[in-house]
mmCIF file of C-alpha atoms in Angstrom:
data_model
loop_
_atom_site.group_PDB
_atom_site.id
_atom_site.type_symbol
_atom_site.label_atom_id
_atom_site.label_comp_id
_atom_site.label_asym_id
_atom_site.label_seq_id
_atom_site.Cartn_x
_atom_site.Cartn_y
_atom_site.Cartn_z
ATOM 1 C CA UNK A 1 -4.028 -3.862 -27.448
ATOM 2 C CA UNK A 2 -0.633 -4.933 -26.427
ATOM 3 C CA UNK A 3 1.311 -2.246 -24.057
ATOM 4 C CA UNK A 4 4.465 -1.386 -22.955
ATOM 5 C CA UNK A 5 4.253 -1.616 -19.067
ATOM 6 C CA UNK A 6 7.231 -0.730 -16.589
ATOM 7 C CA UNK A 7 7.268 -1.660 -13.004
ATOM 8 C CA UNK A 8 9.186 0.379 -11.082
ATOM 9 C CA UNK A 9 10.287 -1.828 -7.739
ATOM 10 C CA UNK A 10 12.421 -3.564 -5.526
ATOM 11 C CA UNK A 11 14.728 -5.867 -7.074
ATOM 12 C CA UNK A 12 12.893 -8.717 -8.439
ATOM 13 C CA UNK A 13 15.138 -11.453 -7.731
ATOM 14 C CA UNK A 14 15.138 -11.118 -4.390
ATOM 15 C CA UNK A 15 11.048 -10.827 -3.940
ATOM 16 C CA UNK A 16 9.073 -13.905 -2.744
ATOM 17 C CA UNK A 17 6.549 -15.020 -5.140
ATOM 18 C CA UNK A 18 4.361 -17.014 -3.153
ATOM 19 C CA UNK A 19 2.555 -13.885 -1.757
ATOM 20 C CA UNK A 20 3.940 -10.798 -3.960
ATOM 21 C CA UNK A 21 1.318 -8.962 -5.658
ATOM 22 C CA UNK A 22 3.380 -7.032 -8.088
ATOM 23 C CA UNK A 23 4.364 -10.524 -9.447
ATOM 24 C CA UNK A 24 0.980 -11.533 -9.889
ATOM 25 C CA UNK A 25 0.079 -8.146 -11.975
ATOM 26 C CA UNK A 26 3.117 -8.980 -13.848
ATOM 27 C CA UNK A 27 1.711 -12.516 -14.730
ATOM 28 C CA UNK A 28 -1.085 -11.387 -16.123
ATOM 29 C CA UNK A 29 0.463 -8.533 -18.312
ATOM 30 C CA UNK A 30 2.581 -10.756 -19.759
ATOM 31 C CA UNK A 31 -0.067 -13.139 -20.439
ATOM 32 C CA UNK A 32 -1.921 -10.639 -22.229
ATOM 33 C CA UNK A 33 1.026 -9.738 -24.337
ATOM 34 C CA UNK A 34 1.939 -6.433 -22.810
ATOM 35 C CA UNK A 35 5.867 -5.599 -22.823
ATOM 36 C CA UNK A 36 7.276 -5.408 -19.561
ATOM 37 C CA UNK A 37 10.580 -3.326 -18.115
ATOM 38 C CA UNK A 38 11.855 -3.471 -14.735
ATOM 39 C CA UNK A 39 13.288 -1.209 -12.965
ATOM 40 C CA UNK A 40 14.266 -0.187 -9.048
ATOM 41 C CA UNK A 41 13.708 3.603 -8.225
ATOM 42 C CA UNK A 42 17.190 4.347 -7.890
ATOM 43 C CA UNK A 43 17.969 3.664 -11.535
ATOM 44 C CA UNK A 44 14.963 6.863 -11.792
ATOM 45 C CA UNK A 45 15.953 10.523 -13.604
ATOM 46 C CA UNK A 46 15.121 13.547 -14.458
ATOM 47 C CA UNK A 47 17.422 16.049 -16.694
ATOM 48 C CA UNK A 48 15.718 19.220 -18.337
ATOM 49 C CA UNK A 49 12.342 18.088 -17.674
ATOM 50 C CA UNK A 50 12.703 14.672 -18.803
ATOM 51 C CA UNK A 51 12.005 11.282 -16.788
ATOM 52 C CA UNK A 52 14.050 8.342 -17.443
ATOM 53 C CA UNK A 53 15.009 5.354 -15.866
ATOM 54 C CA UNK A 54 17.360 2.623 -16.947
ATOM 55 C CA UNK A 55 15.182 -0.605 -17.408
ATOM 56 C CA UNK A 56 15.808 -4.538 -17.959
ATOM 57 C CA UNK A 57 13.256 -6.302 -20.426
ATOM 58 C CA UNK A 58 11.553 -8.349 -18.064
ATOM 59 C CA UNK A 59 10.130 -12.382 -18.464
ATOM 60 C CA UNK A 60 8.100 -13.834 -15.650
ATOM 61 C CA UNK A 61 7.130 -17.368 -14.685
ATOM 62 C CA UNK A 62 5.514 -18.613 -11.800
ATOM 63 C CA UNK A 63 8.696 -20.622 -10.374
ATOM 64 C CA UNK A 64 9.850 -19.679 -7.130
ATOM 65 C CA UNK A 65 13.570 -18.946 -7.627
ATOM 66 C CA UNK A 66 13.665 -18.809 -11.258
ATOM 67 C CA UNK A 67 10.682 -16.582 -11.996
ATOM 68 C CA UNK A 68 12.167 -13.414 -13.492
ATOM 69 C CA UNK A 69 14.553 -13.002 -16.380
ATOM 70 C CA UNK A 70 16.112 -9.993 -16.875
ATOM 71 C CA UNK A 71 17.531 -8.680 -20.618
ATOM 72 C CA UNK A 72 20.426 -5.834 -21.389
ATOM 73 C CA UNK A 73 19.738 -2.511 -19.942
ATOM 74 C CA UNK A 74 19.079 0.973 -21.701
ATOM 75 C CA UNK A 75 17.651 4.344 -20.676
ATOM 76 C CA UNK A 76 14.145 5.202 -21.731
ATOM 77 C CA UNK A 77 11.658 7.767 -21.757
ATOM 78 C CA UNK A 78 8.996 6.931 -19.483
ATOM 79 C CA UNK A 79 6.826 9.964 -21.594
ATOM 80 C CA UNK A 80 7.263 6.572 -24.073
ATOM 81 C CA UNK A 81 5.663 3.854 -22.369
ATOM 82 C CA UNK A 82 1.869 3.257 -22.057
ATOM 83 C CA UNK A 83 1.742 2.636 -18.756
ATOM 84 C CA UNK A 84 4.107 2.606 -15.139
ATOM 85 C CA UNK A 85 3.263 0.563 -11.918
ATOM 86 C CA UNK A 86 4.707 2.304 -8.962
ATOM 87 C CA UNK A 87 5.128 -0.887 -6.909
ATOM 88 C CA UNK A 88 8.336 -0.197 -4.424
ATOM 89 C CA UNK A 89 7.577 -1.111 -0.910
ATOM 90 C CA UNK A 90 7.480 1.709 1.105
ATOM 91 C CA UNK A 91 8.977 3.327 3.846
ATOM 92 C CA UNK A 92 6.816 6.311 3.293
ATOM 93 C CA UNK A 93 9.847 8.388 3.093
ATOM 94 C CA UNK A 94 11.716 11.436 1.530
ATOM 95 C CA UNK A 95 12.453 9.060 -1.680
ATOM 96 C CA UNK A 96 9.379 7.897 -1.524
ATOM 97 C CA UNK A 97 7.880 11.123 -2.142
ATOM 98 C CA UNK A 98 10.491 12.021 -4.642
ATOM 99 C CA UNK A 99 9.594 9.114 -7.092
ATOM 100 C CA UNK A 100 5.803 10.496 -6.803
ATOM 101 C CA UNK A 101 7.102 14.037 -7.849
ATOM 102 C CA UNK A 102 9.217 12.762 -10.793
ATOM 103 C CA UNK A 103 6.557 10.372 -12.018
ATOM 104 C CA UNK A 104 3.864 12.866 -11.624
ATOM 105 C CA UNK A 105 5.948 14.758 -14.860
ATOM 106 C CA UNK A 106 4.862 12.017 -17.303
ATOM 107 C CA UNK A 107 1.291 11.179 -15.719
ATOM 108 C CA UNK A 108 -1.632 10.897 -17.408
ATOM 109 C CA UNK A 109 -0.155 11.044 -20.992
ATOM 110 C CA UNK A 110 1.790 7.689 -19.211
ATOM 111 C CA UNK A 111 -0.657 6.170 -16.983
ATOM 112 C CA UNK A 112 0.931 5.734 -13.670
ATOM 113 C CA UNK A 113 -0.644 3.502 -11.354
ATOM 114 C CA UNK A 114 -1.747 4.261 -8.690
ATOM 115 C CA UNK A 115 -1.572 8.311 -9.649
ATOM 116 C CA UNK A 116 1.330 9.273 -8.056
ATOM 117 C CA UNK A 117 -0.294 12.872 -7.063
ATOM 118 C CA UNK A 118 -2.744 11.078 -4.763
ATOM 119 C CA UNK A 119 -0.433 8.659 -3.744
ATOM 120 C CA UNK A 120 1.507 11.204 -2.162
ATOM 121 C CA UNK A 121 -1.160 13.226 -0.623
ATOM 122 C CA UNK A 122 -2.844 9.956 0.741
ATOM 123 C CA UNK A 123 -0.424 8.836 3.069
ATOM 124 C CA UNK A 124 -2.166 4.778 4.680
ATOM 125 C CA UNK A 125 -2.716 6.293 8.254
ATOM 126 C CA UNK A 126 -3.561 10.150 7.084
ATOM 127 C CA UNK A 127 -6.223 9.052 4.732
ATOM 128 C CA UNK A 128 -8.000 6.946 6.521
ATOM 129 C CA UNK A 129 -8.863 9.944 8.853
ATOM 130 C CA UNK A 130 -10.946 11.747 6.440
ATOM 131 C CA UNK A 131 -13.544 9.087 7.745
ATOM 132 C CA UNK A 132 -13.616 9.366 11.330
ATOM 133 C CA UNK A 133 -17.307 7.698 11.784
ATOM 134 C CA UNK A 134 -15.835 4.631 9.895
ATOM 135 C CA UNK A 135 -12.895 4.432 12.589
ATOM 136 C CA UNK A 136 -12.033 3.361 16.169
ATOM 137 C CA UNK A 137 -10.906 6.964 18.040
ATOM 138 C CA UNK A 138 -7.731 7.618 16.414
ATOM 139 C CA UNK A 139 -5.004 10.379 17.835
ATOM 140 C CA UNK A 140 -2.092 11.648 15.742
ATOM 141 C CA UNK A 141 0.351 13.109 18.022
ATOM 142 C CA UNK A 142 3.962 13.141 19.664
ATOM 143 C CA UNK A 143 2.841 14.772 22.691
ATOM 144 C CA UNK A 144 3.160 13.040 25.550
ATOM 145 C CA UNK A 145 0.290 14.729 27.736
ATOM 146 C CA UNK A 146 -1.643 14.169 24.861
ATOM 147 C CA UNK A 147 -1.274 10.179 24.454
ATOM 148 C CA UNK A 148 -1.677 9.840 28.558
ATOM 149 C CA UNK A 149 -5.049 12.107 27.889
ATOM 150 C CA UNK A 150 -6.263 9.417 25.229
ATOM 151 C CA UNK A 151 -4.903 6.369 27.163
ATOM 152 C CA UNK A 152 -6.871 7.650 30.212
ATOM 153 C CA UNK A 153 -10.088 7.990 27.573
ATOM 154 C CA UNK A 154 -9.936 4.182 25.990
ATOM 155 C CA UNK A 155 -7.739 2.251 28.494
ATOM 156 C CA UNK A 156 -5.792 -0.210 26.418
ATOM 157 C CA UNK A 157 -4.697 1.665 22.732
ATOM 158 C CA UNK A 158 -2.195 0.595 19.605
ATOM 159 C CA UNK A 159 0.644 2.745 19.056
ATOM 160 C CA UNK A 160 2.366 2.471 15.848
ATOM 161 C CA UNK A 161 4.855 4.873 13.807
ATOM 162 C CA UNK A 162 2.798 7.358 10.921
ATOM 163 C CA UNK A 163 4.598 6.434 8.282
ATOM 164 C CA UNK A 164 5.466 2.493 9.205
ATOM 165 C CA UNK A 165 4.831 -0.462 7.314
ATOM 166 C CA UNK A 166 4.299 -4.109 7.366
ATOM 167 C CA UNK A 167 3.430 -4.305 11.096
ATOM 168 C CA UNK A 168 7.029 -2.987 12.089
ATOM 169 C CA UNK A 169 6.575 -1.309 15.484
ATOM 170 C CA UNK A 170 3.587 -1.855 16.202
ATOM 171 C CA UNK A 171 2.904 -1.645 20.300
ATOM 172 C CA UNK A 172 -0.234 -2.709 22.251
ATOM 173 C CA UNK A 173 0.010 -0.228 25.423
ATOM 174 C CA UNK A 174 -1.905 -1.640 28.351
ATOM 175 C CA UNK A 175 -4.062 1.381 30.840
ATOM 176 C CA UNK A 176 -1.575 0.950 33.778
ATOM 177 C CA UNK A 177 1.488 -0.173 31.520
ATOM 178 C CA UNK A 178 4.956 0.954 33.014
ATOM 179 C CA UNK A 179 6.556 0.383 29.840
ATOM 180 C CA UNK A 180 5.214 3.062 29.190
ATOM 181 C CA UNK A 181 7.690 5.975 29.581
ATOM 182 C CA UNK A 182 10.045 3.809 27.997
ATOM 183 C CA UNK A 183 7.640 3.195 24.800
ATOM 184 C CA UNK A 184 7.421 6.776 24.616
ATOM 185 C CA UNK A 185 11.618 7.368 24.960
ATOM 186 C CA UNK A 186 12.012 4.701 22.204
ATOM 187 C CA UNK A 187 9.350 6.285 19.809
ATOM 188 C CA UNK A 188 10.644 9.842 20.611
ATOM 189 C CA UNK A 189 14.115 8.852 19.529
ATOM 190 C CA UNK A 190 13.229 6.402 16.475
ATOM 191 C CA UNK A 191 10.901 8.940 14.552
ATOM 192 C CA UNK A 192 10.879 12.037 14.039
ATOM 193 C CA UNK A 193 7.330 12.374 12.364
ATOM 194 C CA UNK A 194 3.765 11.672 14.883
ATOM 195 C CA UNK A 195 2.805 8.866 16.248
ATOM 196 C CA UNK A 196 -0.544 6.984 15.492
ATOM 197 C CA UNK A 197 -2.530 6.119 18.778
ATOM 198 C CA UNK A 198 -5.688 4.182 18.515
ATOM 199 C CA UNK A 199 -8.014 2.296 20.774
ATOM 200 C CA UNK A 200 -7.454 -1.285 21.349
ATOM 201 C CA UNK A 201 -9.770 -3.547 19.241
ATOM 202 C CA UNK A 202 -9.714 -6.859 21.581
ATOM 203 C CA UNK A 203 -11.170 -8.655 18.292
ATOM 204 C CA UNK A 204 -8.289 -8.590 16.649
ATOM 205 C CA UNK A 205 -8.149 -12.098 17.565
ATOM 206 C CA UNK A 206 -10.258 -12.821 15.642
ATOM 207 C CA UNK A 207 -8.703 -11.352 12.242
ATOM 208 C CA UNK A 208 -7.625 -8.082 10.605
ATOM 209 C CA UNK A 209 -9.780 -7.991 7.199
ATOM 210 C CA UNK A 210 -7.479 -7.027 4.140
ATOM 211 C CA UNK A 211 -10.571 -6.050 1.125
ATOM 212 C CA UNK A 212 -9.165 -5.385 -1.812
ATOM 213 C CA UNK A 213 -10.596 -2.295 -4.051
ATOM 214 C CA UNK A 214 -10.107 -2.368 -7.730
ATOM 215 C CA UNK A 215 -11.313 1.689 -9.122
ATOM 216 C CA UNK A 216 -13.499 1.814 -5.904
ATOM 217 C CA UNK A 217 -15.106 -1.358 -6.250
ATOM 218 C CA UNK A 218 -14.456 -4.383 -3.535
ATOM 219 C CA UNK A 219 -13.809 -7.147 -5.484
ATOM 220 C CA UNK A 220 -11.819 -10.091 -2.561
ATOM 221 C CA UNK A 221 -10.630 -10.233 0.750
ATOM 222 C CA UNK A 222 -8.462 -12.185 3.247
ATOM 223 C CA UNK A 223 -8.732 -12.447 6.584
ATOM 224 C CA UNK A 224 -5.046 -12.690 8.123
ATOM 225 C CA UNK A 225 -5.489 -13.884 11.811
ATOM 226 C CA UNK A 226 -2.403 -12.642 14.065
ATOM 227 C CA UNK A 227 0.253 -15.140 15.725
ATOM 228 C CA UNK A 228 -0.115 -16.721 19.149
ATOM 229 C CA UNK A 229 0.749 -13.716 21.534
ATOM 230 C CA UNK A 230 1.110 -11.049 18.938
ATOM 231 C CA UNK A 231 -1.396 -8.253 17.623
ATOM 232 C CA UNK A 232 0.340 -8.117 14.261
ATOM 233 C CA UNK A 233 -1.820 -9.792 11.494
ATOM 234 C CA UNK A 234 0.504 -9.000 8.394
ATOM 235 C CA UNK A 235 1.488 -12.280 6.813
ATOM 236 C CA UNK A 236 5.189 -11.157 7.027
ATOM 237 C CA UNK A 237 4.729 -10.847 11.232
ATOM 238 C CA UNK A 238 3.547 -14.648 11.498
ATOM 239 C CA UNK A 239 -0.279 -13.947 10.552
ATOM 240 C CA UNK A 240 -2.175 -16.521 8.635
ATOM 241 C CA UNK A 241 -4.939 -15.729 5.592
ATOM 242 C CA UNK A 242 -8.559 -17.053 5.564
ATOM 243 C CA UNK A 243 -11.663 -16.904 3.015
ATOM 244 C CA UNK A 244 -13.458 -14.443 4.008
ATOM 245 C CA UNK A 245 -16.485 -12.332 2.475
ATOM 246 C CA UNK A 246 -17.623 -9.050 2.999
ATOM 247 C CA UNK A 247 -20.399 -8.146 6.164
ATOM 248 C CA UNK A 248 -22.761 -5.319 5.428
ATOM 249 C CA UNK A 249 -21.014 -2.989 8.265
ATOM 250 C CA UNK A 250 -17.854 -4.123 5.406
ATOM 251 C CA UNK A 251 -19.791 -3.337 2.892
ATOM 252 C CA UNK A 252 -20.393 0.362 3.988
ATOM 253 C CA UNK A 253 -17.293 1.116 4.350
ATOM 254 C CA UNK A 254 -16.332 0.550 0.744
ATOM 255 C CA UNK A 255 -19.384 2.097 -0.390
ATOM 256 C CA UNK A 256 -18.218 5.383 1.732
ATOM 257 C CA UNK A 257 -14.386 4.975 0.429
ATOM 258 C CA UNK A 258 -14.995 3.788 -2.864
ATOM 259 C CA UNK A 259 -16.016 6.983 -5.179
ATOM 260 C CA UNK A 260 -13.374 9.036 -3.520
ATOM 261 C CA UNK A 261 -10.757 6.273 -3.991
ATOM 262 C CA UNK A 262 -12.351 6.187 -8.099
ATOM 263 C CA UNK A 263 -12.150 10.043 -8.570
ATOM 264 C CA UNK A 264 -8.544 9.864 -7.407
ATOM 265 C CA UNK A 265 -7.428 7.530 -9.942
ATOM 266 C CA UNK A 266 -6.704 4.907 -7.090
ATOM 267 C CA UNK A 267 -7.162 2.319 -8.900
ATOM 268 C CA UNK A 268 -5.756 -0.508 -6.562
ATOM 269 C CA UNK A 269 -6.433 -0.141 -2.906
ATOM 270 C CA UNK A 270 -6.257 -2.096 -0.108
ATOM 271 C CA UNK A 271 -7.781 -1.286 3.292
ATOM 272 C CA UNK A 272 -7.629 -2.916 6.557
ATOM 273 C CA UNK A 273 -10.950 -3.628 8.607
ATOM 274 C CA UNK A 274 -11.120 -4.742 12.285
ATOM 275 C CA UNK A 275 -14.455 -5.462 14.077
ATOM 276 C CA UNK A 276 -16.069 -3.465 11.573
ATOM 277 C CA UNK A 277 -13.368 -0.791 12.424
ATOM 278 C CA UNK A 278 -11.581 0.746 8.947
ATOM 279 C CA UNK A 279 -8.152 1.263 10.149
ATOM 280 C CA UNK A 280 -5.851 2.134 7.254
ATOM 281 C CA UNK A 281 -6.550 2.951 3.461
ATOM 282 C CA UNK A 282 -3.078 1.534 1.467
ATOM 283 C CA UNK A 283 -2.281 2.974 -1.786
ATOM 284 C CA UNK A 284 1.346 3.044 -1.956
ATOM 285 C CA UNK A 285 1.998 -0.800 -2.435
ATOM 286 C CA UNK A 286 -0.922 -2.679 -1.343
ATOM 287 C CA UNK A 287 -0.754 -6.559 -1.662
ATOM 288 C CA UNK A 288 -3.474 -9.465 -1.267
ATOM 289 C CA UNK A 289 -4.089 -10.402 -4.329
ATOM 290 C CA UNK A 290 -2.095 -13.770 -4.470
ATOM 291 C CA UNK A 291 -3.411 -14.705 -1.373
ATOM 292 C CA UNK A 292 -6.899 -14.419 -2.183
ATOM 293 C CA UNK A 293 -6.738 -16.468 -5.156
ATOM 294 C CA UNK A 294 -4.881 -19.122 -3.283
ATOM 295 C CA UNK A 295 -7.998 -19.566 -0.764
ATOM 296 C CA UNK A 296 -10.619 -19.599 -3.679
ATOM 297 C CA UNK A 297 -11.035 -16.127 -4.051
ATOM 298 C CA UNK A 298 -11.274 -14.290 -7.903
ATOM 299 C CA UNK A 299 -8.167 -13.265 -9.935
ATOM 300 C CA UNK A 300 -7.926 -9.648 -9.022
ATOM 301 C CA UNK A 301 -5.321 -9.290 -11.402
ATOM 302 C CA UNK A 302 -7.454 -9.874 -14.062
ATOM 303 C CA UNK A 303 -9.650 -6.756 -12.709
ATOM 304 C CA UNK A 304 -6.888 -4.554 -12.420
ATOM 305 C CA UNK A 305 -5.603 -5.054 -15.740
ATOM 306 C CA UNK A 306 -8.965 -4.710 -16.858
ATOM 307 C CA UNK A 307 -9.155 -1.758 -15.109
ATOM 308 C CA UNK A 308 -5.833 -0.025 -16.872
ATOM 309 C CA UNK A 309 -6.116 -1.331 -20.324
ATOM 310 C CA UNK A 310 -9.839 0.853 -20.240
ATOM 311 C CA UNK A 311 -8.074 3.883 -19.060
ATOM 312 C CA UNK A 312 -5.114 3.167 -21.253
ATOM 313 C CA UNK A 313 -7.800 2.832 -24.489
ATOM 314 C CA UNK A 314 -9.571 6.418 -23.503
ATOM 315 C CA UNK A 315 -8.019 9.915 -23.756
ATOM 316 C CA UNK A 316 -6.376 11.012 -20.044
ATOM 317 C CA UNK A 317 -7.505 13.913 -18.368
ATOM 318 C CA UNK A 318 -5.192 15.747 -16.446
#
């Protein structure tokens, strides 16, 4: 059954395809003869109840600089397409959250993927703490006294921002540090939301898992190894990808995560192991997909689409 399928996201000429999962889910709709539109969230509306957004027609191919082309644009009804993938990169922010409100108007009679409801009420770093005995100790806090308590509890710890992304600001704090005041100053000033502070995992060396979860079922993984002299494994921070498969301490964690993830209509999910240690749960934009094909790994795309179409094909429940 062909579909109509918009994909709300950054602009597309400026992503890089090598590594962009959106563009990968895009290959494969268009290979199954879906429709696509693209559109960035800015060009996104509501008036009198109705959601709109002005879209291009949308042609892929895997060519790196020439792999989108883009048609005339018109306002639509999103209430009229089949189905919307809410792919923008985050920040986590006020517009973020907006987009999830305005989409949630036309979801489930459009499918919107991942359900914007739970998208916004599963923030990556807030999530994940619904699982506490699948984590390293984990503090959410601004207060100082209350980050020197934990530092004083687990010596070396990772401080990163709540609502940060792609490795940005990400801090390994050493016990006696005396950047540490400083650390503080910067993060007091730079956001206004908590902080994340976690105990160190020294085996990050060794590779932060990304296991990919297609309607609560771990289908691939990568294993992205950090940089010489950083603790930042995202690809976009210097880290490099490996095959990987799944250890049964892995394989526990997705059995924990997965029916919840399922029963949210989170249909693709990507979560972040270390040392057996499940550190975040991403459902806003959550990419892998290219990269694990690329080392040998399945076509997730395939899954996901699989995944949607049967969905698509049965009545929604609200």
């Amino acid at each position: 059954m062909a579909l109509t399928v918009a994909v709300q996201m950054d602009p597309i000429q400026a992503i890089r395809i090598a590594g962009d999962t959106t563009f990968s889910l895009l290959l494969e709709a268009q290979a199954r003869g879906h429709t696509l539109l693209h559109y960035t969230p800015d060009r996104l509306s509501m008036r009198d109840g109705r959601v709109t957004a002005r879209v291009e027609p949308l042609r892929v191919q895997d060519i790196e600089g020439d792999h989108a082309q883009l048609g005339a644009q018109e306002r639509i009804d999103l209430a009229t397409v089949d189905v919307v993938l809410m792919r923008q990169d985050p920040p986590f922010d006020l517009a973020y959250i907006t987009a999830t409100h305005l989409l949630e108007r036309i979801h489930p009679q459009t499918l919107v993927v991942n359900n914007p409801f739970e998208v916004r009420n599963a923030p990556e770093k807030l999530f994940v703490t619904a699982y506490p005995e699948l984590m390293p100790p984990t503090l959410i806090t601004r207060d100082k006294r209350e980050i020197e308590a934990f530092r004083a509890e687990h010596g070396a710890v990772v401080m990163k921002p709540l609502h940060g992304h792609g490795g940005a600001a990400v801090l390994r704090v050493l016990p006696d540090d005396p950047n540490f005041g400083s650390m503080y100053d910067l993060f007091a000033v730079t956001f206004r939301e908590p902080w994340v502070v976690q105990r160190f995992l020294p085996r990050i060396t060794e590779g932060d898992k990304r296991i990919i979860l297609v309607d609560g079922e771990p289908l691939g993984a990568v294993n992205r190894v950090p940089a010489a002299n950083d603790i930042r494994s995202n690809m976009v921070r210097g880290g490099t990808g490996g095959a990987t498969a799944l250890t049964p301490r892995e394989q526990e964690i997705c059995a924990a995560i997965g029916p919840e993830l399922r029963r949210r209509g989170l249909i693709l999910v990507g979560i972040d192991v270390i040392d057996g240690n499940l550190t975040e749960i991403n459902v806003t934009s959550p990419t892998g997909i290219r990269a694990i094909k690329r080392l040998g790994g399945p076509d997730l795309a395939v899954a996901v689409w699989d995944a949607i179409e049967a969905k698509v094909t049965k009545p929604q429940v609200a």
